[in-house]
Short mmCIF file of C-alpha atoms and ligand atoms in Angstrom, two decimals:
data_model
loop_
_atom_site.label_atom_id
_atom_site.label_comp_id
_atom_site.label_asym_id
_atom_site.label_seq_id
_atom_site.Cartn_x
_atom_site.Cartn_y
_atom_site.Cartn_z
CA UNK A 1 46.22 1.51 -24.30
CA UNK A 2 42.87 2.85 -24.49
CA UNK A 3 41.01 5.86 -23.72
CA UNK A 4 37.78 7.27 -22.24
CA UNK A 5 35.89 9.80 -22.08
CA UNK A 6 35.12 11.56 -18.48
CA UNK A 7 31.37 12.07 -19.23
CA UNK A 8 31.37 8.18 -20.11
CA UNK A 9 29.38 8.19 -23.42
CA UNK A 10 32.09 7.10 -26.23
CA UNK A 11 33.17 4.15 -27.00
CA UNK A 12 37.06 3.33 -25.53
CA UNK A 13 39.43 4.79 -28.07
CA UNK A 14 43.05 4.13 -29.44
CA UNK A 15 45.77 6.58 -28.96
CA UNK A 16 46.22 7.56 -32.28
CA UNK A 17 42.64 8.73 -32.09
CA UNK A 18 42.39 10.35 -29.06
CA UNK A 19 45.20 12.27 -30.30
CA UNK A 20 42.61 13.13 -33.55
CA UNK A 21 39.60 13.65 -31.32
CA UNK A 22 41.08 16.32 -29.15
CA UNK A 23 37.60 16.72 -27.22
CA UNK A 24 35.53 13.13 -27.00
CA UNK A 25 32.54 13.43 -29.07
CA UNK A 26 30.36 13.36 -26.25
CA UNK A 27 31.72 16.66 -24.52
CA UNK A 28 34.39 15.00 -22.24
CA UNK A 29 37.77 15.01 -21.95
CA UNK A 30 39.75 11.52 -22.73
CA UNK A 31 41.87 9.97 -20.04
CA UNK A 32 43.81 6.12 -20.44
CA UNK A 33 41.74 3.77 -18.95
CA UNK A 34 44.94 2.97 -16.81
CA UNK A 35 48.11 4.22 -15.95
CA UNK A 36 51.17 2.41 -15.79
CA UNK A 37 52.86 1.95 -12.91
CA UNK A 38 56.90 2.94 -12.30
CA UNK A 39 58.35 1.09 -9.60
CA UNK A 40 61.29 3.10 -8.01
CA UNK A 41 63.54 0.44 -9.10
CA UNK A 42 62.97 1.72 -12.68
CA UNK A 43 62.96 5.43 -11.72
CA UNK A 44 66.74 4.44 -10.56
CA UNK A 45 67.29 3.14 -14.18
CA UNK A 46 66.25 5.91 -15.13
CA UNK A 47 68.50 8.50 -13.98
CA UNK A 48 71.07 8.86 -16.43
CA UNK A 49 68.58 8.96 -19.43
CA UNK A 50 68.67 12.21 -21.95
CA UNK A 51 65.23 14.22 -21.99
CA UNK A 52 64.42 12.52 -25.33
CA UNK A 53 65.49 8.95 -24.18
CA UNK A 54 63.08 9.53 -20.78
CA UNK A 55 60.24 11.37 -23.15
CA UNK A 56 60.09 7.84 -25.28
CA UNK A 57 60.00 5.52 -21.98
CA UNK A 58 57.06 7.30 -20.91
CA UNK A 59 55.60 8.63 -24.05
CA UNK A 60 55.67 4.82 -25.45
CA UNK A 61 53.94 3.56 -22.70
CA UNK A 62 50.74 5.30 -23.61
CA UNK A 63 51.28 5.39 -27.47
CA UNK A 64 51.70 1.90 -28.11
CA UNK A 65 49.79 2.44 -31.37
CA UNK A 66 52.68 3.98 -32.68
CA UNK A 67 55.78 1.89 -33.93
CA UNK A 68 58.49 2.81 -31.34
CA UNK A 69 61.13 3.85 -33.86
CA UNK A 70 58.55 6.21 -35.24
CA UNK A 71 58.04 7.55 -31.83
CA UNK A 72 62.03 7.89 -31.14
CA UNK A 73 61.72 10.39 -34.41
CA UNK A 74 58.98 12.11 -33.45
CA UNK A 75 60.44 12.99 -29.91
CA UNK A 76 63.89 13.56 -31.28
CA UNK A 77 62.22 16.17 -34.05
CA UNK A 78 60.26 17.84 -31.44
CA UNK A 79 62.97 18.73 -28.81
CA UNK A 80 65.55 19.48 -31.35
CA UNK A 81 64.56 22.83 -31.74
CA UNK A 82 65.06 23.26 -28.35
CA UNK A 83 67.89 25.69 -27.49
CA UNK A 84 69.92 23.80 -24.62
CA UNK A 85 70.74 20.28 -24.66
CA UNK A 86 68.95 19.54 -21.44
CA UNK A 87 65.81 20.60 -22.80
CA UNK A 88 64.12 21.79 -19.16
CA UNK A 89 67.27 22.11 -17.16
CA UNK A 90 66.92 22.12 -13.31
CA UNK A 91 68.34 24.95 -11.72
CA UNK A 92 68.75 25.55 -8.28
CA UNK A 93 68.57 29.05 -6.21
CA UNK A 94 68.87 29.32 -2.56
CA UNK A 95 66.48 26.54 -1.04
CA UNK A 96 64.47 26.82 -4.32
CA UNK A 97 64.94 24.68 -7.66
CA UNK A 98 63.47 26.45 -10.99
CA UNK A 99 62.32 24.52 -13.57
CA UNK A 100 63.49 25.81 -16.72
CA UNK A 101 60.74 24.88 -19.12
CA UNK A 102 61.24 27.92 -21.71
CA UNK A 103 64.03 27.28 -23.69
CA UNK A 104 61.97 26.27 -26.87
CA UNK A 105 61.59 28.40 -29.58
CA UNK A 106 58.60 30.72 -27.97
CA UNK A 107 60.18 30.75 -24.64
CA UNK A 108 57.54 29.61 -22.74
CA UNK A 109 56.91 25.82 -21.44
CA UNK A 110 54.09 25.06 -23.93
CA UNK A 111 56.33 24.88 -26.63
CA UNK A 112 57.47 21.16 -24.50
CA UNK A 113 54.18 19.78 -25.64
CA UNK A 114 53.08 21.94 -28.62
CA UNK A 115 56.96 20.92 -30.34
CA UNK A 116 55.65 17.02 -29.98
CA UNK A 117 51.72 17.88 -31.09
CA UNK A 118 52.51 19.46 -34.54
CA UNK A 119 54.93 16.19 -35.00
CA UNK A 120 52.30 14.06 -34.32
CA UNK A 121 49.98 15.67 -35.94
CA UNK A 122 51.83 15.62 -39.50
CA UNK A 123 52.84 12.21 -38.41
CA UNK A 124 49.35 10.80 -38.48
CA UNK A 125 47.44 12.89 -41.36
CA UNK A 126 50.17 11.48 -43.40
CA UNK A 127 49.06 8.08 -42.74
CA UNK A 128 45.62 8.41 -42.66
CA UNK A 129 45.97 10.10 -45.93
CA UNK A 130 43.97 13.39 -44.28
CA UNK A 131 44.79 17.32 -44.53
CA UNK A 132 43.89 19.85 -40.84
CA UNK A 133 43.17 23.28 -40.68
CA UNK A 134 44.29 24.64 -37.23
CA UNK A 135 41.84 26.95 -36.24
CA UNK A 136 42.71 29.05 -32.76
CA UNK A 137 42.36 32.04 -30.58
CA UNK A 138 44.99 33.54 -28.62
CA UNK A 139 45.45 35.83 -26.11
CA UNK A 140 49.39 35.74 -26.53
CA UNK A 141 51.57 32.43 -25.59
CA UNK A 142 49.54 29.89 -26.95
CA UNK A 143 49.47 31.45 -30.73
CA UNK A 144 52.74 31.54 -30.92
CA UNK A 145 53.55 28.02 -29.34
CA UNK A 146 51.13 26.25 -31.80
CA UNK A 147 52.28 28.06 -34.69
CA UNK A 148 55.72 27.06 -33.92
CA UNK A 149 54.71 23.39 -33.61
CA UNK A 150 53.15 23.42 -36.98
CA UNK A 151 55.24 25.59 -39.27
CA UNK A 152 56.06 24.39 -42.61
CA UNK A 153 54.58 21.07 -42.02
CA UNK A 154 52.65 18.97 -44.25
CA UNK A 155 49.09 18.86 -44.84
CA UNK A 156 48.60 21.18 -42.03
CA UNK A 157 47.20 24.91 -42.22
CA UNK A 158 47.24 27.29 -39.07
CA UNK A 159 44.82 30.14 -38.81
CA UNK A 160 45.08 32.09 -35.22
CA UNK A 161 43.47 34.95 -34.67
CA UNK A 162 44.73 37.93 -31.66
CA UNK A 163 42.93 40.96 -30.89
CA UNK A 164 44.78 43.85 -33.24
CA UNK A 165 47.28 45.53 -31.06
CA UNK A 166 45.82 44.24 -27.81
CA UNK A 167 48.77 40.98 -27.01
CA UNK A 168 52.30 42.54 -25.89
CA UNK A 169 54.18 43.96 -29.27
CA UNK A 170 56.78 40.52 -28.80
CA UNK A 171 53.72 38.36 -28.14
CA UNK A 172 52.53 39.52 -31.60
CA UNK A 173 55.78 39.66 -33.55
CA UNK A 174 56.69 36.02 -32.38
CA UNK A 175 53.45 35.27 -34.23
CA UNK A 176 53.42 37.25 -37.14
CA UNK A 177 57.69 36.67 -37.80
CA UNK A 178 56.95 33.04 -39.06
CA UNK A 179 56.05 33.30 -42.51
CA UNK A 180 55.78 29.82 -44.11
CA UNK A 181 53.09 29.95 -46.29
CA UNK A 182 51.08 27.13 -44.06
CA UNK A 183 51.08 29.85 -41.47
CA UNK A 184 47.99 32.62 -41.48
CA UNK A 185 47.55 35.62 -38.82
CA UNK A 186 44.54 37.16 -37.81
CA UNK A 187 44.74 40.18 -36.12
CA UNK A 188 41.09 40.80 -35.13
CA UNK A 189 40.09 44.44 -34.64
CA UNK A 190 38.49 43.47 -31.37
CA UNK A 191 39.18 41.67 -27.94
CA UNK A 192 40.02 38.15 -27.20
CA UNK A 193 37.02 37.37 -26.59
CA UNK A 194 35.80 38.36 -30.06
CA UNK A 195 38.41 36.19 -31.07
CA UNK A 196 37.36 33.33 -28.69
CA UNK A 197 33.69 33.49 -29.33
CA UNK A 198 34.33 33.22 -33.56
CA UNK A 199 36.64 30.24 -33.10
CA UNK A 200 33.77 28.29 -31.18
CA UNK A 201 31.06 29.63 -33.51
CA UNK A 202 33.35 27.98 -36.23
CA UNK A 203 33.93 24.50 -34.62
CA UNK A 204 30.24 24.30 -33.29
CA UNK A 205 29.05 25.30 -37.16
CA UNK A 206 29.55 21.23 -37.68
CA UNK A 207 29.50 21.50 -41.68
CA UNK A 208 31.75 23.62 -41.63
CA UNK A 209 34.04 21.99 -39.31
CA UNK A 210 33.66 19.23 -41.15
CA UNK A 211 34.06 20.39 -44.89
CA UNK A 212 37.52 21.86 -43.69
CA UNK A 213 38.53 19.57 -41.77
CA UNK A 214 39.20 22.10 -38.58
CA UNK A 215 41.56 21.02 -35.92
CA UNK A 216 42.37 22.31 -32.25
CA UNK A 217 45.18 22.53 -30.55
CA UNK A 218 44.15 23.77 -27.29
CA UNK A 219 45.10 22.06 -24.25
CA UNK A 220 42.37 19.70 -23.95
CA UNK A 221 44.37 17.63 -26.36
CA UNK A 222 45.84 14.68 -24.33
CA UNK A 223 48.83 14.52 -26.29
CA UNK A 224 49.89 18.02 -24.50
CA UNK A 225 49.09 17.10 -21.16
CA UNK A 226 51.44 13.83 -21.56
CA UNK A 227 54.40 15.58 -23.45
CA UNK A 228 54.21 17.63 -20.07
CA UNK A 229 54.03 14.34 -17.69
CA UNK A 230 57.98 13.67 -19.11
CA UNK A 231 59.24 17.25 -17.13
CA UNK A 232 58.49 16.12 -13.71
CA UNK A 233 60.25 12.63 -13.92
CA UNK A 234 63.24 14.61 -14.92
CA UNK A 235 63.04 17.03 -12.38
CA UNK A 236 62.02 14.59 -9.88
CA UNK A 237 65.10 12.11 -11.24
CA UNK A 238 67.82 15.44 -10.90
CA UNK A 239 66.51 16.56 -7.90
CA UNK A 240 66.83 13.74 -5.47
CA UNK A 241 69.06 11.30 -4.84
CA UNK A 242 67.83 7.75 -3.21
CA UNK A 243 67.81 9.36 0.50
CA UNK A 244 65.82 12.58 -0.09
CA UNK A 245 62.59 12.40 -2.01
CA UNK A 246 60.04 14.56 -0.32
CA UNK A 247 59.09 16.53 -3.01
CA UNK A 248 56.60 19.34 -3.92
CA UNK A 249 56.19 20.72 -7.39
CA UNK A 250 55.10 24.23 -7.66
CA UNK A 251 53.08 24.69 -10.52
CA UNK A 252 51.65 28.87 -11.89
CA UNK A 253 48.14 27.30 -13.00
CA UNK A 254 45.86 28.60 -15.49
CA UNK A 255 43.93 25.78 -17.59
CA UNK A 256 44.80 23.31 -15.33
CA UNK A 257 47.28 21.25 -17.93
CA UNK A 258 50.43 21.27 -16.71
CA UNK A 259 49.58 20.68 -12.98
CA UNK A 260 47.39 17.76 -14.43
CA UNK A 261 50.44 16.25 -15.95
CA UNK A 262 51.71 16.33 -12.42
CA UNK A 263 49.24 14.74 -11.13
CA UNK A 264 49.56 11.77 -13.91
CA UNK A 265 52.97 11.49 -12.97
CA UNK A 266 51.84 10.95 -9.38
CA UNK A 267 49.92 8.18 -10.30
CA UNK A 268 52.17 6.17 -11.72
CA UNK A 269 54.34 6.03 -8.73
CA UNK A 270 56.54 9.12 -9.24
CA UNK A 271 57.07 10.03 -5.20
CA UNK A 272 55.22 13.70 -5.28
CA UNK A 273 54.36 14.54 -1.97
CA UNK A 274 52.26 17.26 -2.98
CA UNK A 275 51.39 19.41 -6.06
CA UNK A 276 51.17 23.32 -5.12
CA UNK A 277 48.34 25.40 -7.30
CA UNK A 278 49.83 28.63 -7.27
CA UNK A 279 47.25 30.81 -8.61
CA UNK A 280 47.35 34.89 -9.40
CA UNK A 281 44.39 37.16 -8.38
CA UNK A 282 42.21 34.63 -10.53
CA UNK A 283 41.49 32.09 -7.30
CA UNK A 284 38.98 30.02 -8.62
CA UNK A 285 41.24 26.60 -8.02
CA UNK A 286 42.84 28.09 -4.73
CA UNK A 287 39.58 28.64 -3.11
CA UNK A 288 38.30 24.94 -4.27
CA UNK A 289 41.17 23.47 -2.91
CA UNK A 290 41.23 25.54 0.26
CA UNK A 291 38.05 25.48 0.98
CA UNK A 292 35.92 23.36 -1.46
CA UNK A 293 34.44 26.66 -2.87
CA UNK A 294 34.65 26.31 -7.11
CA UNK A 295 31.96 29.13 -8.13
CA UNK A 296 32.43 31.81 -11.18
CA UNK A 297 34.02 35.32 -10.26
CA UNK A 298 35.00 37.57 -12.88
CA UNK A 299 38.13 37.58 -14.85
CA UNK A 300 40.98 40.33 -13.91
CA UNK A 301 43.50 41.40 -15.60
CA UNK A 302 47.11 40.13 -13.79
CA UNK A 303 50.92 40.85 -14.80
CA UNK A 304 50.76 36.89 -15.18
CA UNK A 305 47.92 37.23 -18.53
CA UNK A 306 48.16 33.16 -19.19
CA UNK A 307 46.79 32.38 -16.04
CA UNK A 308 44.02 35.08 -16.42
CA UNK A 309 41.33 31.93 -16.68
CA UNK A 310 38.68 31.35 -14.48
CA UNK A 311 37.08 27.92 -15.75
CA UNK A 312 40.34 25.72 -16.15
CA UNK A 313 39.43 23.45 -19.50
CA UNK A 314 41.86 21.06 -18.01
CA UNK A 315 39.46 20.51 -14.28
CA UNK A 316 37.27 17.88 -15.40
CA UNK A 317 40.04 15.34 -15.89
CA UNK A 318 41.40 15.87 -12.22
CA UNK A 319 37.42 15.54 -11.20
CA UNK A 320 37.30 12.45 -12.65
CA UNK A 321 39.03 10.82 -10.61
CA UNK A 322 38.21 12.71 -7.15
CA UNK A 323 34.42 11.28 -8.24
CA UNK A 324 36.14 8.19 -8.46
CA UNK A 325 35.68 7.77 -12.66
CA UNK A 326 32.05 8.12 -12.13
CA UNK A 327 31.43 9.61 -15.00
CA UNK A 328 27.44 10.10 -14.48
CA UNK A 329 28.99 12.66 -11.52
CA UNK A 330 31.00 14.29 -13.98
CA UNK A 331 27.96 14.98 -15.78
CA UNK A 332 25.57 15.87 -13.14
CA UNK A 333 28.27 18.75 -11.97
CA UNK A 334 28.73 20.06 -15.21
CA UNK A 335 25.32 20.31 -15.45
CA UNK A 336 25.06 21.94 -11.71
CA UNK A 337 27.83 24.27 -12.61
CA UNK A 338 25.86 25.31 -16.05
CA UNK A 339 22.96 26.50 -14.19
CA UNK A 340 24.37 28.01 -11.23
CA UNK A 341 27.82 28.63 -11.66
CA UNK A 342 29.20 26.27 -9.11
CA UNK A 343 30.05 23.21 -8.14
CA UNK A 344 29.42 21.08 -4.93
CA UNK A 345 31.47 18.72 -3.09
CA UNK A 346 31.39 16.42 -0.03
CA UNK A 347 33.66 16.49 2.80
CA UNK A 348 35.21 13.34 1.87
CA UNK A 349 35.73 14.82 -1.61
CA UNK A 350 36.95 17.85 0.35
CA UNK A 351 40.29 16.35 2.51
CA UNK A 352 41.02 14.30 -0.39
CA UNK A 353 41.47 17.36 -2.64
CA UNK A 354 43.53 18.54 0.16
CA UNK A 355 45.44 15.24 0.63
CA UNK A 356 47.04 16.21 -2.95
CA UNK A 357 46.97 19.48 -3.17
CA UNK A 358 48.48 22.75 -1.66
CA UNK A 359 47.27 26.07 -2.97
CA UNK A 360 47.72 30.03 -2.30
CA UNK A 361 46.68 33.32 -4.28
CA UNK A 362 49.42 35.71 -5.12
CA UNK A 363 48.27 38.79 -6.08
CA UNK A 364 49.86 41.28 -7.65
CA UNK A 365 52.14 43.18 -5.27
CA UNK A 366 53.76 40.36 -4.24
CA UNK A 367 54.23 38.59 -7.73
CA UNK A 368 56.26 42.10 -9.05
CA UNK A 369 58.23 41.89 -5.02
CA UNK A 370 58.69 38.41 -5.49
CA UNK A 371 60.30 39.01 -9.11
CA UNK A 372 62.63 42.08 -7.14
CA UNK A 373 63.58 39.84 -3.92
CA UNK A 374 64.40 36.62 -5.70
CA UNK A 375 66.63 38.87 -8.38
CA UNK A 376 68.35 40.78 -5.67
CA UNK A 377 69.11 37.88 -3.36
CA UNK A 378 69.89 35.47 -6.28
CA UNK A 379 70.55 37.35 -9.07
CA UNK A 380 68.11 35.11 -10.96
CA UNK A 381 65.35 36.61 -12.97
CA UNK A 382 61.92 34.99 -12.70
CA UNK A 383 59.07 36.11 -14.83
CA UNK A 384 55.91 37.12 -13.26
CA UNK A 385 54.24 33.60 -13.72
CA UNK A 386 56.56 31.59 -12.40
CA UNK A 387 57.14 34.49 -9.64
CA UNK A 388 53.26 33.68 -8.70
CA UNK A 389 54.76 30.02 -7.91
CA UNK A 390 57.85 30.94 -6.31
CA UNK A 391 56.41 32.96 -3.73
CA UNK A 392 53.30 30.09 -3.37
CA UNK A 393 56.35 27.74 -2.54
CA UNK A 394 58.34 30.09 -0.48
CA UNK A 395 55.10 30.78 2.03
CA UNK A 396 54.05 26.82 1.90
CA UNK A 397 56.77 24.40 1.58
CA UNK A 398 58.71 23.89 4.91
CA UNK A 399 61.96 23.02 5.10
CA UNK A 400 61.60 18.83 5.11
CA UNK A 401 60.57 18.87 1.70
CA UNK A 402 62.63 19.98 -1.58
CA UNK A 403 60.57 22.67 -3.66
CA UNK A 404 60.88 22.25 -7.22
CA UNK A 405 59.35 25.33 -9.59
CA UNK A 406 58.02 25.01 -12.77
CA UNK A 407 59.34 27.88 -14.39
CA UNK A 408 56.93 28.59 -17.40
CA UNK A 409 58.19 31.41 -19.24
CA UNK A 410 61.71 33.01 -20.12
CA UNK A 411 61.54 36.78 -18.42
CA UNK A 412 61.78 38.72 -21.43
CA UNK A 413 58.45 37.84 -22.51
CA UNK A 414 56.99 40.18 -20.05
CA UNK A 415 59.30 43.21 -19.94
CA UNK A 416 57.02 45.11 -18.31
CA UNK A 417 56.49 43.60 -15.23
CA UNK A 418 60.16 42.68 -15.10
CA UNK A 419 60.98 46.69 -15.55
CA UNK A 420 58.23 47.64 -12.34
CA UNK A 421 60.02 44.96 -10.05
CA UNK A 422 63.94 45.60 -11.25
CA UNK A 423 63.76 48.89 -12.77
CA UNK A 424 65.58 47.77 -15.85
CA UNK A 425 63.85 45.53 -18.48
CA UNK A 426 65.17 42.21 -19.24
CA UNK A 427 67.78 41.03 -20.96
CA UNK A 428 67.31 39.89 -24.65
CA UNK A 429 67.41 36.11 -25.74
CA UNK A 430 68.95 35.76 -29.11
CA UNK A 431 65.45 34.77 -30.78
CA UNK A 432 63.72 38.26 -29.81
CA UNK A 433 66.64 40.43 -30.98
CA UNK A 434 65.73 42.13 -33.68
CA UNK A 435 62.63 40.13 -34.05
CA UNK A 436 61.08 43.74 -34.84
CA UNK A 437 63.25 44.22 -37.98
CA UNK A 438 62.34 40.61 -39.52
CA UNK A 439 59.76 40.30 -42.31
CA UNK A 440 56.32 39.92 -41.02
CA UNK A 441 52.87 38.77 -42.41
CA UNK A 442 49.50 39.48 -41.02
CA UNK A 443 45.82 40.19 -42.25
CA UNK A 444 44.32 42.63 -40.28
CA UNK A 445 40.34 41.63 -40.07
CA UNK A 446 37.08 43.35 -38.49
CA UNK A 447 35.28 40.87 -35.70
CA UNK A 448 32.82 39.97 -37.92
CA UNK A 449 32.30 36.06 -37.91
CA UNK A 450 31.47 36.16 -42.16
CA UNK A 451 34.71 38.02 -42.99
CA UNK A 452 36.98 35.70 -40.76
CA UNK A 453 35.05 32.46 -41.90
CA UNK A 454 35.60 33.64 -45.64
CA UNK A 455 39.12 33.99 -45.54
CA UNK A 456 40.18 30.76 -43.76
CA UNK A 457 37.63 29.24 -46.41
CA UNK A 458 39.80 30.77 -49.09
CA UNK A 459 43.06 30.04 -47.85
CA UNK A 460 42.14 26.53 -46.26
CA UNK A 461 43.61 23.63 -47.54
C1 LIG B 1 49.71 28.61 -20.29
C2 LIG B 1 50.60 29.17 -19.24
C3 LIG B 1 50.41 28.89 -17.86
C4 LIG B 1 49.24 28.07 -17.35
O1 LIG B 1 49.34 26.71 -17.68
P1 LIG B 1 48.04 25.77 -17.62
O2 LIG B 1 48.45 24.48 -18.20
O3 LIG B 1 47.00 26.47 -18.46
O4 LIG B 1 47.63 25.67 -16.19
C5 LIG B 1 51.32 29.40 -16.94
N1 LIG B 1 52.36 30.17 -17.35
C6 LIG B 1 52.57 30.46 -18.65
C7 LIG B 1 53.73 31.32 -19.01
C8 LIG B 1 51.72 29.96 -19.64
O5 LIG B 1 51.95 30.27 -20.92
#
């Protein structure tokens, strides 16, 4: 299979090194050039696979540059460290089935395609004979999700930087616990956005991106967005049965990466009625799909701090396709959108989006009362991102369709908002107990772009 770029000026590209390009050279995001299509006489095959025996049928069909024993060991490496056999088990409450997608090792759902990136990764600078350097900025769950997927591997160095003191005390300990010497922590004294604005200045500083050979693992990277395509076959597969298969996935959106893999999964024939945007106060992609209205607000701060985005990196590969892979439109919006900080759309473009989609805002009353009314009348406990989707499905998905949530982190990663809506904080999952007593390691560094670029330099492999 091959790959292109959505702004249309690369040459196709294998797997293998779309996986290594991350970002196409020429600015775009890369996309298979076709999608292969599941007839529901397969998806009935499918039923009784494992997660890791479904994550190789659909994994293989768009790595076939990769041997397919080597792929079966990749998979099987990257959900082994996942704490329940099911990997994403499907849980259901009241009308309402959750989406457990936060029983890997950093409790929240990007571990699912972070787990298989650092595999792959290791996997293929091994046989290109190559060494990375991870460079990254984090505002909490992605740090510790990529350091996870890259820990103690081979050839591979991770630098992430988080503003000193400004993540949630477990956000940062998750980070700075792992202590394998290919593992380095920045704590910046500064804001993410310090943080943010050195890692680009480093990868746009070409030399010295190239001299160190620095790698991203931000969720742009294909790989990610089809290690995520595997969780709605599953769910899909455990949630129906041959007579029943309206289905909407509910899906707490930030960059736009996981409801993209839902919308891959749609297209190759996985029966998805509709895909539900749940967005917090940050409405960006609610008030596109409602009304066709994409322009720039400002960022707030929400109990739900992953989906504090406002330009979703991950938009450009849905738009795509709504231009109909016109990728000279792809370019002329982002070019629009540069200058005036929005984005235009024709009413065609308009129903279609709506043909697809479902969207609604939750702000942040009804996130913290959605976390208290779910727990009372279920005794379940969501956290406050996947609370933003439950309450998105509870207002918009009638009764002649079967909701499925994508639950996207464990609770007790956001005690705080968990104490406002119960009173109580969360209960403890074995890998944060004690996680304060365990040995840490962390250089504290001043937001200065010399003093950050001179220690990766110095500790880069
Ligand atoms: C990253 C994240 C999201 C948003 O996912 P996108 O792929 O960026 O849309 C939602 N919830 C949690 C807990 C996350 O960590």
């Amino acid at each position: 299979m091959r790959y292109i770029s959505t702004r249309g000026l690369i040459q196709p590209v294998s797997f293998k090194d779309a996986v290594m390009m991350g970002l196409a050279n020429d600015g775009g995001l890369l996309l298979p050039e076709q999608y292969p299509l599941i007839p529901l006489s397969m998806l009935e095959d499918w039923r009784e696979l494992s997660y890791p025996e479904l994550a190789f049928e659909i994994i293989s069909r768009f790595a076939d540059d990769i041997p397919p024993n080597d792929l079966r060991i990749l998979i099987d490496r990257s959900y082994a460290t996942f704490t329940t056999e099911e990997i994403t088990p499907l849980v259901r409450k009241n009308d309402i089935y959750v989406l457990e997608l936060f029983h890997g090792p950093t409790l929240a759902f990007k571990d699912v395609a972070l787990q298989f990136l650092g595999n792959l990764f290791e996997y293929l600078l091994k046989e290109r004979g190559q060494k990375m350097n991870i460079v990254g900025a984090t505002s909490g769950d992605t740090g510790s999700a990529a350091i996870y997927g890259v820990r103690g591997k081979e050839n591979i160095n991770i630098f992430i930087l988080h503003p000193h003191l400004k993540t949630s005390p477990v956000q940062a300990l998750q980070m700075t616990t792992v202590t394998d010497p290919n593992v380095f922590n920045i704590a910046v004294r500064g804001t993410f956005d310090d943080c943010q604005n050195m890692v680009k200045a480093m990868f746009s500083d070409l030399s010295f991106k190239e001299k160190h050979a620095l790698g991203a693992v931000n969720s742009i990277n294909w790989a990610r967005v089809l290690a995520q395509v595997v969780y709605y076959f599953y769910a899909w597969l455990r949630a129906t049965d041959r007579s029943r298969n309206e289905v909407v996935f509910s899906v707490p959106t930030g960059n736009f990466g996981d409801i993209f893999a839902g919308y891959v999964a749609k297209h190759m024939g996985l029966p998805i009625k509709k895909l539900l945007l749940a967005t917090n106060e940050n409405n960006i992609l609610t008030r596109f799909i409602n009304d066709g209205d994409y322009s720039l607000a400002d960022v707030v701060q929400t109990a739900s701090p992953s989906m504090d985005i406002q330009v979703a990196s991950n938009f450009e590969r849905y738009l795509y396709y709504l231009f109909d892979q016109d990728p000279k439109r792809v370019r002329e919006t982002f070019e629009l959108f540069a200058k005036t900080g929005r984005m235009e759309f024709t009413n065609t473009e308009k129903d279609r989006v709506r043909k697809e989609f479902l969207s609604e805002s939750v702000n942040e009353q009804d996130t913290i009362a959605t976390i208290a009314n779910f727990h009372q009348e279920t005794g379940y406990l969501l956290d406050p991102h996947t609370a933003v989707g439950v309450k998105a499905a509870m207002d918009l998905v009638g009764p002649e369709a079967t909701a499925i949530c994508l639950a996207t982190a464990h609770p007790a990663k956001f005690a705080d908002a968990v104490q406002k809506a119960i009173g109580e904080p969360p209960p403890l999952p074995p890998s944060l107990q004690g996680i304060e007593r365990l040995p840490s390691r962390c250089q504290v560094l001043d937001a200065n772009i010399d003093t950050i670029r001179n220690f990766i330099e110095e500790k880069a492999l």
